[in-house]
Amino acid sequence: MSTPLSVLDLAPISRGQTPAESIAASVALAQQAERSGYRRVWYAEHHNMPTIASSATSVLIAHVGAHTSTIRLGAGGVMLPNHSPLTVAEQFGTLDAAHPGRIDLGLGRAPGSDQNTMYALRRDPGSADRFPQDVLELQGYLTGESRVPGVHAVPGRGSNVPLYILGSSTFGATLAAALGLPYAFASHFAPAMLRPAVEAYRREFRPSAQLDAPYVIAGVNAVAADTHEAAQEAFGAARRRLAVGLFGRGRPMSDDEAQLLLEGGAGVHVDSMLTHTAVGTPDEVRRYLTAFAAEAGADELIVAHQFPGVEGRLRSVELTAEAMALAPA
């Protein structure tokens, strides 16, 4: 039986593209994923990043939900220290009321931004330390068993929107295990601790009302195309785009300038982040993803399709689904 696949949509704003065009592309991507048999599409919270349009994650989920019918939608994730648990419960309770049975809530503790942006968000520097307690408070609002006397999430109370703990270290793994929640590892950009984190999660897992056995989602990148050459060319463009995003200091760069950036040292960092990437024809992508799922001990893969350009990304979504024998909607 094929490993379930999901999509991580980074809502990229490509060079020369507007946020409105990026959001329209996210709708098209979710619709293609729904047709192709993917399980869910998640969006990540980022702030003050000119190349990412998913800062208002719950608003984007609501918009995509209105243009899809069956695929699950959620956050991968909401950075909980940026928000009060009650606000998040109300937002995702509203999403569940509008799209019942389709909403996921992945939670992370990273800032998703730099220090100045943390200030602009009015984020408390110590808020990450309260992450475990905030998860429990949020869970209480969603289950209808509030930990704050007299305070309830409306909408949200009793919705039981499923929670997922996101992470790239053993901290999130052991927290997810202790709370009996599914665990999603960010191996699509932070691969170093994948194996020890998953091993710790499975070893320490304790069943809960939400989940009776461990469940691991592992992130992986994919660039699928009809030919090997087209996939390699697209992967090269993805490497350049990532280098500019990380090291370009906010200024636009030509492809030649981006290539020089890679050759000047950025390439080592970029390639480390892209360690787990399936590149090639459908057969090549299938072989890679099948081996990666086994290596990661994953129950599900969430795929970031790194193909530049909307049409290429949609084709990558389609080809990967066909390669992994997903059942079309």
CSV table of C-alpha atoms in Angstrom, one decimal:
chain,number,residue,atom,x,y,z
A,1,MET,CA,0.0,0.0,0.0
A,2,SER,CA,1.4,3.4,-1.0
A,3,THR,CA,2.5,5.9,1.7
A,4,PRO,CA,0.0,8.7,2.0
A,5,LEU,CA,1.2,12.0,0.6
A,6,SER,CA,0.4,15.5,1.5
A,7,VAL,CA,1.5,18.9,0.3
A,8,LEU,CA,3.3,21.6,2.1
A,9,ASP,CA,2.6,24.8,0.2
A,10,LEU,CA,5.1,27.6,1.0
A,11,ALA,CA,2.9,30.1,-0.9
A,12,PRO,CA,6.0,31.4,-2.8
A,13,ILE,CA,5.9,34.9,-4.3
A,14,SER,CA,8.1,34.4,-7.3
A,15,ARG,CA,10.1,37.2,-9.0
A,16,GLY,CA,7.7,39.5,-10.8
A,17,GLN,CA,4.7,38.0,-9.1
A,18,THR,CA,2.2,39.7,-6.8
A,19,PRO,CA,0.8,38.3,-3.5
A,20,ALA,CA,-2.6,38.1,-5.2
A,21,GLU,CA,-1.1,35.9,-7.9
A,22,SER,CA,0.7,33.8,-5.3
A,23,ILE,CA,-2.6,33.2,-3.5
A,24,ALA,CA,-4.3,32.2,-6.7
A,25,ALA,CA,-1.5,29.8,-7.3
A,26,SER,CA,-2.1,28.3,-3.9
A,27,VAL,CA,-5.7,27.7,-4.7
A,28,ALA,CA,-4.8,26.0,-8.0
A,29,LEU,CA,-2.2,23.9,-6.1
A,30,ALA,CA,-4.8,22.7,-3.5
A,31,GLN,CA,-7.3,21.9,-6.3
A,32,GLN,CA,-4.7,19.8,-8.1
A,33,ALA,CA,-3.7,18.1,-4.9
A,34,GLU,CA,-7.3,17.3,-4.2
A,35,ARG,CA,-7.9,15.9,-7.7
A,36,SER,CA,-4.7,13.8,-7.4
A,37,GLY,CA,-5.4,12.1,-4.1
A,38,TYR,CA,-3.2,13.9,-1.6
A,39,ARG,CA,-4.4,13.7,2.0
A,40,ARG,CA,-3.9,17.3,3.1
A,41,VAL,CA,-2.3,20.7,2.3
A,42,TRP,CA,-0.6,22.7,5.0
A,43,TYR,CA,0.6,26.3,5.1
A,44,ALA,CA,3.4,27.6,7.3
A,45,GLU,CA,3.4,30.9,9.2
A,46,HIS,CA,6.2,33.2,8.2
A,47,HIS,CA,6.5,37.0,8.7
A,48,ASN,CA,8.4,39.8,7.0
A,49,MET,CA,9.5,37.6,4.2
A,50,PRO,CA,9.0,39.1,0.7
A,51,THR,CA,8.9,35.7,-1.0
A,52,ILE,CA,6.3,34.0,1.1
A,53,ALA,CA,2.5,34.8,1.2
A,54,SER,CA,1.3,32.6,4.1
A,55,SER,CA,1.8,35.0,7.0
A,56,ALA,CA,-1.9,35.1,7.8
A,57,THR,CA,-2.2,31.3,7.8
A,58,SER,CA,-5.8,30.9,9.0
A,59,VAL,CA,-7.0,33.5,6.4
A,60,LEU,CA,-5.3,31.6,3.6
A,61,ILE,CA,-6.8,28.3,4.8
A,62,ALA,CA,-10.2,29.8,4.8
A,63,HIS,CA,-9.8,31.1,1.2
A,64,VAL,CA,-8.5,27.8,-0.1
A,65,GLY,CA,-11.2,25.9,1.8
A,66,ALA,CA,-13.9,27.9,-0.1
A,67,HIS,CA,-12.4,26.7,-3.4
A,68,THR,CA,-11.9,23.0,-2.5
A,69,SER,CA,-14.3,20.3,-1.4
A,70,THR,CA,-12.7,17.3,0.3
A,71,ILE,CA,-8.9,17.7,0.9
A,72,ARG,CA,-7.8,18.4,4.5
A,73,LEU,CA,-6.3,21.9,5.1
A,74,GLY,CA,-4.2,23.1,7.9
A,75,ALA,CA,-1.2,24.9,9.4
A,76,GLY,CA,2.2,23.4,9.2
A,77,GLY,CA,2.3,25.3,11.3
A,78,VAL,CA,1.1,28.1,13.4
A,79,MET,CA,3.9,29.4,15.6
A,80,LEU,CA,2.1,29.3,18.9
A,81,PRO,CA,4.4,31.7,20.8
A,82,ASN,CA,3.3,34.5,18.4
A,83,HIS,CA,-0.3,34.2,19.5
A,84,SER,CA,-2.6,33.6,22.5
A,85,PRO,CA,-3.9,30.0,22.6
A,86,LEU,CA,-7.5,31.4,22.8
A,87,THR,CA,-7.1,33.4,19.6
A,88,VAL,CA,-5.7,30.3,17.8
A,89,ALA,CA,-8.6,28.2,19.1
A,90,GLU,CA,-11.1,30.7,17.9
A,91,GLN,CA,-9.5,31.0,14.5
A,92,PHE,CA,-9.3,27.2,13.9
A,93,GLY,CA,-12.7,26.7,15.5
A,94,THR,CA,-14.1,29.1,13.0
A,95,LEU,CA,-12.3,27.2,10.2
A,96,ASP,CA,-13.8,23.9,11.4
A,97,ALA,CA,-17.3,25.4,11.6
A,98,ALA,CA,-16.9,26.6,8.0
A,99,HIS,CA,-15.2,23.4,6.7
A,100,PRO,CA,-16.2,20.7,9.1
A,101,GLY,CA,-13.9,17.6,9.3
A,102,ARG,CA,-11.3,19.1,7.1
A,103,ILE,CA,-9.1,21.3,9.4
A,104,ASP,CA,-5.7,20.4,11.0
A,105,LEU,CA,-3.7,22.5,13.4
A,106,GLY,CA,0.1,22.0,13.4
A,107,LEU,CA,1.9,23.9,16.1
A,108,GLY,CA,5.5,25.0,16.3
A,109,ARG,CA,7.5,27.2,18.7
A,110,ALA,CA,10.0,28.8,16.4
A,111,PRO,CA,9.6,32.6,15.8
A,112,GLY,CA,9.2,32.3,12.0
A,113,SER,CA,10.9,35.7,11.8
A,114,ASP,CA,13.8,37.8,13.0
A,115,GLN,CA,14.2,39.8,16.2
A,116,ASN,CA,12.8,43.0,14.8
A,117,THR,CA,9.8,41.1,13.5
A,118,MET,CA,9.3,39.5,16.8
A,119,TYR,CA,9.1,42.9,18.4
A,120,ALA,CA,6.6,44.0,15.7
A,121,LEU,CA,4.5,40.9,16.6
A,122,ARG,CA,4.7,42.0,20.3
A,123,ARG,CA,6.1,38.5,21.0
A,124,ASP,CA,7.5,38.0,24.5
A,125,PRO,CA,11.1,36.7,24.3
A,126,GLY,CA,10.3,34.0,26.8
A,127,SER,CA,7.1,32.8,25.1
A,128,ALA,CA,8.8,29.8,23.6
A,129,ASP,CA,9.5,28.5,27.1
A,130,ARG,CA,5.7,28.3,27.7
A,131,PHE,CA,5.1,26.3,24.5
A,132,PRO,CA,4.1,23.0,26.3
A,133,GLN,CA,1.7,24.8,28.6
A,134,ASP,CA,0.2,26.8,25.7
A,135,VAL,CA,-0.4,23.6,23.7
A,136,LEU,CA,-2.4,22.2,26.7
A,137,GLU,CA,-4.3,25.4,27.1
A,138,LEU,CA,-5.2,25.5,23.4
A,139,GLN,CA,-6.1,21.8,23.5
A,140,GLY,CA,-8.5,22.5,26.4
A,141,TYR,CA,-10.3,25.2,24.4
A,142,LEU,CA,-10.8,22.9,21.4
A,143,THR,CA,-12.0,19.9,23.4
A,144,GLY,CA,-14.4,21.9,25.5
A,145,GLU,CA,-12.4,21.3,28.7
A,146,SER,CA,-11.0,24.8,29.2
A,147,ARG,CA,-8.0,25.1,31.6
A,148,VAL,CA,-9.0,28.8,32.2
A,149,PRO,CA,-12.1,29.0,34.4
A,150,GLY,CA,-15.0,30.7,32.6
A,151,VAL,CA,-13.2,31.1,29.3
A,152,HIS,CA,-14.3,29.3,26.2
A,153,ALA,CA,-13.4,29.4,22.5
A,154,VAL,CA,-16.5,30.3,20.4
A,155,PRO,CA,-16.3,29.0,17.8
A,156,GLY,CA,-13.9,26.2,18.8
A,157,ARG,CA,-15.4,24.7,21.9
A,158,GLY,CA,-15.8,21.0,21.5
A,159,SER,CA,-14.6,21.1,17.8
A,160,ASN,CA,-11.7,18.7,18.6
A,161,VAL,CA,-9.6,20.1,15.7
A,162,PRO,CA,-6.7,17.6,15.6
A,163,LEU,CA,-3.4,18.9,16.9
A,164,TYR,CA,0.0,18.1,15.4
A,165,ILE,CA,3.4,19.0,17.0
A,166,LEU,CA,6.0,20.2,14.5
A,167,GLY,CA,9.7,20.2,15.1
A,168,SER,CA,13.2,19.7,13.9
A,169,SER,CA,14.7,18.4,17.2
A,170,THR,CA,14.0,16.0,19.9
A,171,PHE,CA,12.2,18.7,22.0
A,172,GLY,CA,9.1,18.6,19.8
A,173,ALA,CA,9.4,14.8,19.5
A,174,THR,CA,9.3,14.2,23.2
A,175,LEU,CA,6.5,16.7,23.7
A,176,ALA,CA,4.4,15.1,21.0
A,177,ALA,CA,5.1,11.7,22.6
A,178,ALA,CA,4.2,12.9,26.1
A,179,LEU,CA,0.9,14.4,24.9
A,180,GLY,CA,0.0,11.5,22.6
A,181,LEU,CA,-0.1,13.7,19.5
A,182,PRO,CA,1.1,13.2,15.9
A,183,TYR,CA,4.6,14.5,15.1
A,184,ALA,CA,5.7,16.2,11.9
A,185,PHE,CA,9.4,16.6,11.4
A,186,ALA,CA,10.7,19.4,9.2
A,187,SER,CA,13.2,17.3,7.3
A,188,HIS,CA,12.5,19.2,4.1
A,189,PHE,CA,14.8,22.0,5.4
A,190,ALA,CA,16.3,20.9,8.7
A,191,PRO,CA,17.3,17.2,8.2
A,192,ALA,CA,20.0,16.7,10.8
A,193,MET,CA,18.0,15.3,13.7
A,194,LEU,CA,15.4,13.3,11.8
A,195,ARG,CA,16.4,9.8,12.9
A,196,PRO,CA,17.0,10.5,16.6
A,197,ALA,CA,13.8,12.6,16.9
A,198,VAL,CA,11.6,10.0,15.3
A,199,GLU,CA,13.2,7.2,17.4
A,200,ALA,CA,12.6,9.3,20.6
A,201,TYR,CA,9.0,10.0,19.6
A,202,ARG,CA,8.2,6.3,18.9
A,203,ARG,CA,10.0,5.1,22.1
A,204,GLU,CA,8.3,7.6,24.4
A,205,PHE,CA,4.8,7.8,22.9
A,206,ARG,CA,1.9,7.6,25.3
A,207,PRO,CA,-1.6,7.0,23.8
A,208,SER,CA,-4.2,9.8,24.2
A,209,ALA,CA,-7.8,10.6,23.4
A,210,GLN,CA,-6.7,11.9,20.0
A,211,LEU,CA,-4.2,9.1,19.0
A,212,ASP,CA,-3.7,5.5,20.2
A,213,ALA,CA,-0.4,4.9,18.4
A,214,PRO,CA,2.6,7.0,17.2
A,215,TYR,CA,2.1,8.8,13.8
A,216,VAL,CA,5.0,10.4,12.0
A,217,ILE,CA,4.8,12.9,9.1
A,218,ALA,CA,8.2,13.6,7.5
A,219,GLY,CA,8.8,16.6,5.3
A,220,VAL,CA,10.6,16.1,1.9
A,221,ASN,CA,11.1,18.2,-1.2
A,222,ALA,CA,10.2,17.1,-4.7
A,223,VAL,CA,10.9,18.3,-8.2
A,224,ALA,CA,9.1,16.0,-10.6
A,225,ALA,CA,9.1,16.6,-14.4
A,226,ASP,CA,8.4,14.6,-17.5
A,227,THR,CA,12.2,14.4,-18.3
A,228,HIS,CA,15.2,14.1,-16.1
A,229,GLU,CA,16.8,17.1,-17.7
A,230,ALA,CA,13.8,19.3,-17.1
A,231,ALA,CA,13.7,18.3,-13.4
A,232,GLN,CA,17.4,19.0,-13.0
A,233,GLU,CA,17.1,22.4,-14.6
A,234,ALA,CA,14.2,23.3,-12.3
A,235,PHE,CA,16.1,22.0,-9.2
A,236,GLY,CA,19.0,24.3,-10.2
A,237,ALA,CA,16.5,27.3,-10.3
A,238,ALA,CA,15.2,26.2,-6.9
A,239,ARG,CA,18.7,26.2,-5.4
A,240,ARG,CA,19.3,29.7,-6.8
A,241,ARG,CA,16.0,31.0,-5.4
A,242,LEU,CA,16.7,29.6,-1.9
A,243,ALA,CA,20.2,31.1,-1.9
A,244,VAL,CA,18.9,34.5,-2.8
A,245,GLY,CA,16.2,34.2,-0.1
A,246,LEU,CA,18.7,33.3,2.6
A,247,PHE,CA,21.7,35.3,1.6
A,248,GLY,CA,20.6,38.0,-0.9
A,249,ARG,CA,19.9,40.6,1.9
A,250,GLY,CA,16.6,41.4,0.4
A,251,ARG,CA,17.8,42.6,-3.0
A,252,PRO,CA,16.8,41.0,-6.3
A,253,MET,CA,19.4,39.1,-8.1
A,254,SER,CA,19.9,37.8,-11.7
A,255,ASP,CA,20.4,34.1,-12.2
A,256,ASP,CA,24.1,34.7,-12.8
A,257,GLU,CA,24.4,36.6,-9.5
A,258,ALA,CA,22.5,33.9,-7.7
A,259,GLN,CA,24.8,31.2,-9.1
A,260,LEU,CA,27.9,33.2,-8.0
A,261,LEU,CA,26.3,33.3,-4.5
A,262,LEU,CA,26.0,29.5,-4.5
A,263,GLU,CA,29.5,29.1,-5.7
A,264,GLY,CA,30.8,31.5,-3.1
A,265,GLY,CA,29.7,29.4,-0.2
A,266,ALA,CA,25.9,29.6,0.0
A,267,GLY,CA,25.7,26.3,-1.9
A,268,VAL,CA,26.9,24.3,1.1
A,269,HIS,CA,24.1,25.6,3.3
A,270,VAL,CA,21.5,25.4,0.6
A,271,ASP,CA,22.4,21.8,-0.3
A,272,SER,CA,22.3,20.8,3.4
A,273,MET,CA,18.8,22.2,3.7
A,274,LEU,CA,17.8,20.3,0.6
A,275,THR,CA,19.3,17.0,1.7
A,276,HIS,CA,16.0,15.2,1.3
A,277,THR,CA,14.9,16.1,-2.2
A,278,ALA,CA,13.4,13.8,-4.9
A,279,VAL,CA,14.5,15.1,-8.3
A,280,GLY,CA,13.7,13.6,-11.7
A,281,THR,CA,11.1,11.7,-13.7
A,282,PRO,CA,8.2,10.0,-11.9
A,283,ASP,CA,10.1,6.7,-11.6
A,284,GLU,CA,13.1,8.5,-10.1
A,285,VAL,CA,10.8,10.4,-7.7
A,286,ARG,CA,8.9,7.2,-6.7
A,287,ARG,CA,12.2,5.4,-5.9
A,288,TYR,CA,13.5,8.3,-3.8
A,289,LEU,CA,10.3,8.8,-1.8
A,290,THR,CA,9.8,5.1,-1.2
A,291,ALA,CA,13.3,4.8,0.2
A,292,PHE,CA,13.0,8.0,2.2
A,293,ALA,CA,9.7,7.0,3.9
A,294,ALA,CA,11.4,3.8,5.0
A,295,GLU,CA,14.6,5.6,6.2
A,296,ALA,CA,12.6,8.2,8.1
A,297,GLY,CA,10.2,5.7,9.6
A,298,ALA,CA,7.3,7.9,8.3
A,299,ASP,CA,3.7,7.0,8.3
A,300,GLU,CA,3.0,9.9,5.9
A,301,LEU,CA,5.1,12.2,3.7
A,302,ILE,CA,4.4,15.9,3.3
A,303,VAL,CA,6.0,17.2,0.1
A,304,ALA,CA,7.2,20.7,-0.7
A,305,HIS,CA,7.1,20.9,-4.5
A,306,GLN,CA,10.1,23.1,-5.2
A,307,PHE,CA,9.4,23.5,-8.9
A,308,PRO,CA,9.7,27.2,-9.9
A,309,GLY,CA,6.7,28.5,-11.7
A,310,VAL,CA,3.0,27.7,-11.2
A,311,GLU,CA,2.5,25.3,-14.1
A,312,GLY,CA,5.7,23.3,-13.4
A,313,ARG,CA,4.7,23.1,-9.7
A,314,LEU,CA,1.2,21.8,-10.6
A,315,ARG,CA,2.7,19.2,-13.0
A,316,SER,CA,5.1,18.1,-10.2
A,317,VAL,CA,2.2,17.6,-7.9
A,318,GLU,CA,0.4,15.5,-10.5
A,319,LEU,CA,3.4,13.4,-11.6
A,320,THR,CA,4.4,12.7,-8.0
A,321,ALA,CA,0.8,11.5,-7.2
A,322,GLU,CA,0.8,9.2,-10.2
A,323,ALA,CA,4.2,7.9,-9.4
A,324,MET,CA,3.2,7.0,-5.8
A,325,ALA,CA,-0.1,5.5,-7.0
A,326,LEU,CA,-2.4,7.8,-5.1
A,327,ALA,CA,-6.1,7.3,-5.7
A,328,PRO,CA,-7.5,10.3,-7.6
A,329,ALA,CA,-10.5,12.1,-6.1
